[in-house]
């Protein structure tokens, strides 16, 4: 993954970004961004008069952090939420729990919810 400082060089100097721009900048698809908005309270997006999501630079930084935690470091959504609630992820270590029956069940339930959200976003698309 690119370091945040090298990513800052690629982010245009403007106040607000639309979801498509954020998706292109971060490599995270728009439907995933919308899902993350519903899952992580740290997102406090503004809406334009035409009801479009408006991301600020700090929102893009959060997207990049979540992308790193979830995709690179192997955190679950619950683990990423916990890490963000603890105040950061600079010293983040992936969860190392053994895959007990409960952990597997929780993981499968989480995957099912993500798949439902994906299905709903596809079904509501024109």
Short mmCIF file of C-alpha atoms in Angstrom, two decimals:
data_model
loop_
_atom_site.label_atom_id
_atom_site.label_comp_id
_atom_site.label_asym_id
_atom_site.label_seq_id
_atom_site.Cartn_x
_atom_site.Cartn_y
_atom_site.Cartn_z
CA UNK A 1 0.00 0.00 0.00
CA UNK A 2 1.16 3.55 -0.64
CA UNK A 3 2.23 5.52 2.35
CA UNK A 4 -0.15 8.32 3.31
CA UNK A 5 2.38 11.02 2.40
CA UNK A 6 2.76 9.71 -1.14
CA UNK A 7 -1.04 9.45 -1.41
CA UNK A 8 -1.41 13.09 -0.32
CA UNK A 9 0.55 14.08 -3.42
CA UNK A 10 -2.07 12.35 -5.58
CA UNK A 11 -5.11 13.93 -3.89
CA UNK A 12 -6.18 17.11 -5.70
CA UNK A 13 -6.18 20.31 -3.67
CA UNK A 14 -9.89 20.92 -3.16
CA UNK A 15 -12.32 20.90 -0.25
CA UNK A 16 -14.84 18.25 -1.27
CA UNK A 17 -14.81 15.10 -3.35
CA UNK A 18 -17.69 13.08 -4.78
CA UNK A 19 -17.90 9.36 -4.11
CA UNK A 20 -16.70 8.45 -7.61
CA UNK A 21 -13.60 10.59 -7.15
CA UNK A 22 -12.87 8.96 -3.80
CA UNK A 23 -13.32 5.52 -5.34
CA UNK A 24 -10.85 6.37 -8.11
CA UNK A 25 -8.33 7.90 -5.70
CA UNK A 26 -8.40 5.08 -3.15
CA UNK A 27 -9.16 2.02 -5.25
CA UNK A 28 -12.21 1.22 -3.10
CA UNK A 29 -15.46 0.72 -5.01
CA UNK A 30 -18.34 3.13 -4.40
CA UNK A 31 -20.68 0.45 -3.02
CA UNK A 32 -18.01 -0.52 -0.47
CA UNK A 33 -17.60 3.14 0.53
CA UNK A 34 -21.36 3.44 1.06
CA UNK A 35 -21.32 0.28 3.18
CA UNK A 36 -18.39 1.53 5.27
CA UNK A 37 -20.29 4.79 5.86
CA UNK A 38 -23.09 2.77 7.44
CA UNK A 39 -20.72 0.67 9.54
CA UNK A 40 -18.21 3.23 10.82
CA UNK A 41 -19.44 6.16 12.90
CA UNK A 42 -16.24 8.05 12.11
CA UNK A 43 -17.68 9.00 8.72
CA UNK A 44 -19.60 12.26 9.03
CA UNK A 45 -20.14 13.13 5.41
CA UNK A 46 -21.83 16.26 4.20
CA UNK A 47 -24.46 16.08 1.48
CA UNK A 48 -24.75 18.50 -1.39
CA UNK A 49 -28.00 20.19 -2.30
CA UNK A 50 -28.48 17.41 -4.85
CA UNK A 51 -27.99 14.86 -2.01
CA UNK A 52 -24.57 13.66 -3.21
CA UNK A 53 -22.05 12.52 -0.62
CA UNK A 54 -19.21 14.96 -0.13
CA UNK A 55 -15.96 13.61 1.25
CA UNK A 56 -13.29 15.80 2.81
CA UNK A 57 -9.58 15.02 2.89
CA UNK A 58 -9.90 13.53 6.40
CA UNK A 59 -12.63 11.20 5.08
CA UNK A 60 -10.28 10.03 2.34
CA UNK A 61 -7.60 9.43 4.99
CA UNK A 62 -10.13 7.31 6.91
CA UNK A 63 -10.93 5.32 3.75
CA UNK A 64 -7.22 4.65 3.23
CA UNK A 65 -6.80 3.60 6.86
CA UNK A 66 -9.78 1.23 6.66
CA UNK A 67 -8.50 -0.19 3.39
CA UNK A 68 -5.17 -0.92 5.06
CA UNK A 69 -6.74 -2.44 8.19
CA UNK A 70 -9.25 -4.60 6.33
CA UNK A 71 -7.41 -5.58 3.16
CA UNK A 72 -3.73 -5.45 4.05
CA UNK A 73 -3.60 -6.26 7.77
CA UNK A 74 -6.49 -8.74 7.79
CA UNK A 75 -8.73 -7.12 10.40
CA UNK A 76 -12.42 -7.96 10.48
CA UNK A 77 -14.95 -5.14 10.47
CA UNK A 78 -15.39 -5.60 14.21
CA UNK A 79 -11.63 -5.51 14.73
CA UNK A 80 -11.24 -2.38 12.62
CA UNK A 81 -14.05 -0.68 14.57
CA UNK A 82 -12.37 -1.60 17.83
CA UNK A 83 -9.00 -0.30 16.60
CA UNK A 84 -10.55 3.01 15.51
CA UNK A 85 -12.40 3.31 18.83
CA UNK A 86 -9.09 2.80 20.63
CA UNK A 87 -7.77 5.86 18.87
CA UNK A 88 -5.78 4.77 15.87
CA UNK A 89 -4.05 2.05 13.96
CA UNK A 90 -0.41 3.12 13.85
CA UNK A 91 0.62 0.12 15.91
CA UNK A 92 -2.11 -2.10 14.55
CA UNK A 93 -1.61 -5.83 14.67
CA UNK A 94 -4.04 -8.24 13.04
CA UNK A 95 -6.28 -10.24 15.29
CA UNK A 96 -4.69 -13.57 16.17
CA UNK A 97 -7.62 -15.41 17.75
CA UNK A 98 -7.86 -19.08 16.98
CA UNK A 99 -10.74 -19.84 14.67
CA UNK A 100 -13.07 -21.35 17.26
CA UNK A 101 -16.63 -22.23 16.34
CA UNK A 102 -17.92 -18.89 17.64
CA UNK A 103 -15.29 -16.89 15.75
CA UNK A 104 -16.09 -18.76 12.54
CA UNK A 105 -19.81 -18.24 13.04
CA UNK A 106 -19.33 -14.52 13.71
CA UNK A 107 -17.14 -14.22 10.63
CA UNK A 108 -19.72 -15.98 8.47
CA UNK A 109 -22.48 -13.73 9.83
CA UNK A 110 -20.36 -10.68 9.01
CA UNK A 111 -19.73 -11.96 5.48
CA UNK A 112 -23.45 -12.64 5.03
CA UNK A 113 -24.27 -9.05 6.07
CA UNK A 114 -21.69 -7.67 3.64
CA UNK A 115 -23.12 -9.81 0.84
CA UNK A 116 -26.66 -8.63 1.66
CA UNK A 117 -25.51 -5.01 1.54
CA UNK A 118 -23.83 -5.66 -1.80
CA UNK A 119 -26.95 -7.38 -3.17
CA UNK A 120 -29.14 -4.49 -2.01
CA UNK A 121 -26.86 -1.92 -3.61
CA UNK A 122 -26.95 -3.86 -6.89
CA UNK A 123 -30.73 -4.28 -6.80
CA UNK A 124 -31.31 -0.57 -6.16
CA UNK A 125 -28.96 0.53 -8.96
CA UNK A 126 -30.72 1.71 -12.14
#
